[in-house]
Short mmCIF file of C-alpha atoms in Angstrom, two decimals:
data_model
loop_
_atom_site.label_atom_id
_atom_site.label_comp_id
_atom_site.label_asym_id
_atom_site.label_seq_id
_atom_site.Cartn_x
_atom_site.Cartn_y
_atom_site.Cartn_z
CA MET T 29 14.42 -2.16 14.06
CA GLU T 30 16.36 -5.41 14.04
CA ASN T 31 14.54 -8.59 13.09
CA GLU T 32 15.23 -10.22 16.46
CA GLU T 33 13.85 -7.22 18.33
CA MET T 34 10.75 -7.24 16.11
CA TYR T 35 10.33 -10.97 16.67
CA GLN T 36 10.42 -10.48 20.45
CA LEU T 37 7.86 -7.69 20.20
CA LEU T 38 5.56 -9.88 18.11
CA ILE T 39 5.74 -12.63 20.72
CA LYS T 40 4.79 -10.11 23.40
CA MET T 41 1.97 -8.82 21.21
CA LYS T 42 0.62 -12.35 20.85
CA GLU T 43 0.49 -12.46 24.64
CA GLY T 44 -1.57 -9.25 24.65
CA ASP T 45 1.16 -6.72 25.51
CA GLU T 46 -0.16 -3.32 24.35
CA GLN T 47 3.25 -1.63 24.77
CA ALA T 48 4.71 -4.09 22.27
CA PHE T 49 1.90 -3.21 19.89
CA HIS T 50 2.73 0.49 20.19
CA ARG T 51 6.40 -0.18 19.46
CA VAL T 52 5.55 -2.28 16.40
CA TYR T 53 3.14 0.43 15.29
CA ASP T 54 5.83 3.11 15.65
CA ALA T 55 8.34 0.98 13.75
CA THR T 56 6.01 0.22 10.82
CA PHE T 57 3.63 3.18 10.56
CA GLN T 58 5.62 5.31 8.13
CA ASP T 59 6.21 2.50 5.65
CA VAL T 60 2.60 1.34 5.79
CA TYR T 61 1.26 4.89 5.46
CA ARG T 62 3.41 5.57 2.41
CA THR T 63 2.07 2.44 0.72
CA VAL T 64 -1.53 3.28 1.62
CA SER T 65 -1.00 6.85 0.36
CA PHE T 66 -0.17 5.52 -3.07
CA LEU T 67 -3.17 3.21 -3.15
CA VAL T 68 -5.87 5.41 -1.57
CA ASP T 69 -6.43 8.95 -2.84
CA HIS T 70 -8.15 10.80 -0.01
CA LYS T 71 -6.51 11.58 3.30
CA GLN T 72 -9.55 10.70 5.43
CA ASP T 73 -9.92 7.39 3.63
CA ARG T 74 -6.23 6.65 4.25
CA GLU T 75 -6.70 7.17 7.95
CA ASP T 76 -9.68 4.81 7.96
CA VAL T 77 -7.68 2.19 6.07
CA MET T 78 -4.72 2.63 8.43
CA ASN T 79 -6.98 2.08 11.45
CA GLU T 80 -8.38 -1.07 9.87
CA ILE T 81 -4.89 -2.38 9.07
CA TYR T 82 -3.65 -2.04 12.64
CA MET T 83 -6.89 -3.36 14.11
CA GLN T 84 -6.55 -6.36 11.81
CA MET T 85 -2.90 -6.75 12.82
CA TRP T 86 -3.85 -6.81 16.50
CA THR T 87 -6.71 -9.27 16.08
CA SER T 88 -5.09 -11.64 13.60
CA LEU T 89 -1.56 -11.80 14.94
CA ALA T 90 -2.31 -15.30 16.21
CA ASN T 91 -2.47 -16.37 12.55
CA TYR T 92 0.98 -14.97 11.79
CA ASP T 93 3.56 -17.66 11.05
CA THR T 94 6.77 -16.48 12.72
CA ASN T 95 8.80 -18.47 10.16
CA ARG T 96 7.74 -15.98 7.47
CA PRO T 97 8.94 -12.36 7.21
CA PHE T 98 6.75 -10.06 9.27
CA GLN T 99 6.96 -7.25 6.71
CA PHE T 100 5.54 -9.53 4.01
CA TRP T 101 2.65 -10.58 6.28
CA LEU T 102 1.97 -6.94 7.16
CA HIS T 103 1.89 -5.97 3.48
CA GLY T 104 -0.64 -8.75 2.97
CA LEU T 105 -2.84 -7.05 5.57
CA VAL T 106 -2.31 -3.73 3.80
CA ILE T 107 -3.40 -5.02 0.42
CA ARG T 108 -6.45 -6.86 1.82
CA GLN T 109 -7.62 -3.76 3.69
CA VAL T 110 -7.09 -1.54 0.64
CA GLN T 111 -9.06 -4.02 -1.50
CA ARG T 112 -11.83 -4.12 1.11
CA PHE T 113 -11.89 -0.32 1.11
CA ARG T 114 -12.16 -0.26 -2.69
CA VAL T 115 -15.11 -2.65 -2.63
CA LYS T 116 -16.85 -0.47 -0.02
CA SER T 117 -16.04 2.65 -2.04
CA TRP T 118 -17.44 1.11 -5.19
CA ARG T 119 -20.68 0.26 -3.43
CA ARG T 120 -20.94 3.79 -2.06
CA PHE T 121 -20.18 5.18 -5.50
CA ARG T 122 -22.97 3.21 -7.08
CA ILE T 123 -25.43 4.43 -4.46
CA PHE T 124 -24.42 8.07 -4.92
CA GLU T 125 -24.47 7.65 -8.68
CA ARG T 126 -28.08 6.66 -8.55
CA ILE T 127 -28.92 9.76 -6.53
CA ARG T 128 -26.93 12.24 -8.59
CA SER T 129 -24.26 12.33 -11.21
CA PHE T 130 -20.83 11.74 -9.85
CA SER T 131 -18.58 14.77 -9.76
CA HIS T 132 -14.94 14.01 -9.93
CA GLU T 133 -13.02 15.63 -7.13
CA GLU T 134 -9.62 17.13 -7.70
CA SER T 135 -6.91 14.84 -6.56
CA TYR T 136 -4.77 15.75 -3.63
CA LEU T 137 -1.51 15.61 -5.50
CA ASP T 138 -0.35 18.99 -4.28
CA GLU T 139 -0.85 17.97 -0.67
CA HIS T 140 2.39 17.53 1.26
CA THR T 141 2.19 14.12 2.81
CA ALA T 142 4.44 11.20 3.49
CA LEU T 143 3.72 10.26 -0.10
CA MET T 144 6.06 12.99 -1.30
CA ASP T 145 8.90 12.25 1.11
CA GLY T 146 11.87 11.13 -0.94
CA THR T 147 9.77 10.66 -4.03
CA ASN T 148 9.90 12.64 -7.19
CA GLN T 149 6.57 14.42 -7.62
CA MET T 150 6.47 13.78 -11.36
CA ILE T 151 6.72 10.03 -10.82
CA SER T 152 4.13 10.16 -8.02
CA GLN T 153 1.68 11.93 -10.29
CA SER T 154 2.30 9.43 -13.06
CA ILE T 155 1.79 6.50 -10.70
CA ARG T 156 -1.58 7.98 -9.70
CA LYS T 157 -2.65 7.81 -13.35
CA LEU T 158 -2.25 4.03 -13.43
CA THR T 159 -5.18 1.73 -12.85
CA ASP T 160 -5.56 0.51 -9.27
CA LYS T 161 -4.33 -2.95 -10.24
CA GLN T 162 -1.27 -1.65 -12.10
CA ARG T 163 -0.48 0.84 -9.34
CA THR T 164 -0.58 -1.86 -6.68
CA VAL T 165 1.94 -4.03 -8.54
CA ILE T 166 4.23 -1.07 -9.33
CA ILE T 167 4.20 0.15 -5.70
CA PHE T 168 5.09 -3.25 -4.27
CA ARG T 169 7.78 -3.79 -6.92
CA PHE T 170 9.51 -0.41 -6.73
CA TYR T 171 8.86 0.77 -3.20
CA HIS T 172 9.14 -2.55 -1.38
CA ASP T 173 11.45 -4.47 -3.74
CA TYR T 174 9.23 -7.53 -3.88
CA THR T 175 9.82 -9.95 -6.73
CA LEU T 176 6.95 -10.54 -9.13
CA GLU T 177 6.49 -13.99 -7.59
CA GLU T 178 6.20 -12.47 -4.11
CA ILE T 179 3.67 -9.94 -5.39
CA ALA T 180 1.63 -12.77 -6.90
CA THR T 181 1.64 -14.49 -3.51
CA LEU T 182 0.80 -11.25 -1.70
CA LEU T 183 -2.12 -10.44 -4.00
CA ASP T 184 -3.16 -14.09 -4.34
CA ILE T 185 -3.25 -13.88 -8.13
CA PRO T 186 -1.39 -15.81 -10.87
CA LEU T 187 2.17 -14.78 -11.70
CA GLY T 188 1.18 -14.16 -15.33
CA THR T 189 -1.41 -11.63 -14.20
CA VAL T 190 1.19 -9.82 -12.09
CA LYS T 191 3.60 -9.75 -15.04
CA SER T 192 0.90 -8.42 -17.32
CA ARG T 193 -0.04 -5.63 -14.88
CA TYR T 194 3.62 -4.85 -14.25
CA HIS T 195 4.49 -4.49 -17.92
CA ALA T 196 1.33 -2.53 -18.70
CA GLY T 197 2.10 -0.24 -15.74
CA LEU T 198 5.67 0.29 -16.90
CA GLN T 199 4.51 1.09 -20.42
CA ALA T 200 2.02 3.61 -19.07
CA LEU T 201 4.67 5.17 -16.84
CA ARG T 202 7.10 5.46 -19.73
CA LYS T 203 4.35 7.11 -21.75
CA TYR T 204 3.54 9.58 -18.95
CA LEU T 205 7.18 10.25 -18.14
CA GLY T 206 8.35 10.64 -21.72
CA ASN T 207 10.18 7.34 -22.07
CA LEU T 208 12.14 7.83 -18.88
CA PRO T 209 14.50 4.86 -18.65
CA LEU T 210 13.74 2.38 -15.88
CA GLU T 211 17.15 2.85 -14.25
CA ARG T 212 16.37 6.55 -13.79
CA MET T 213 13.07 5.75 -12.10
CA GLU T 214 14.70 3.27 -9.74
CA LYS T 215 17.36 5.84 -8.83
CA ILE T 216 14.73 8.48 -8.06
CA ASN T 217 12.78 6.05 -5.91
CA ASP T 218 15.80 4.90 -3.95
CA TYR T 219 15.24 5.49 -0.26
#
């Protein structure tokens, strides 16, 4: 979708046009879902997070500064909703832990989802092994081509912290992937 067309749809959305919302949703859903798939393990949780993201987009569009890129603003919503989900999950985990010992569920790595579209499965599995903080930085760097400065702005953390997580994530990926050169990883992730 062209930027001008998106801009017109956003203006209509601000005026309460539900059809414009549906068109923006259709234009952005796949990209947002892929990002959420990397950051949230379970399919049901992803759907909950997706619902929250688009509800938040509808209710907070008045706060969107049309001078800034819409995609960047939307990714800000994504990361805030994923972080909110993690906080809720952690609280639930602590409650369940008190009741019984936590049993680790198998991951859903063999599940065919949008996560696997155009992405090498070996790299996807390695990315899942990263810490949540490292994974977030790696996803926004490699899948959305944000600079480290933009990621720092998006996550509202210092640039040095982003660099630290980025380099630690890359080291871990190289370890998991057998020292796969960075250029190879970028080529595989090209979409």
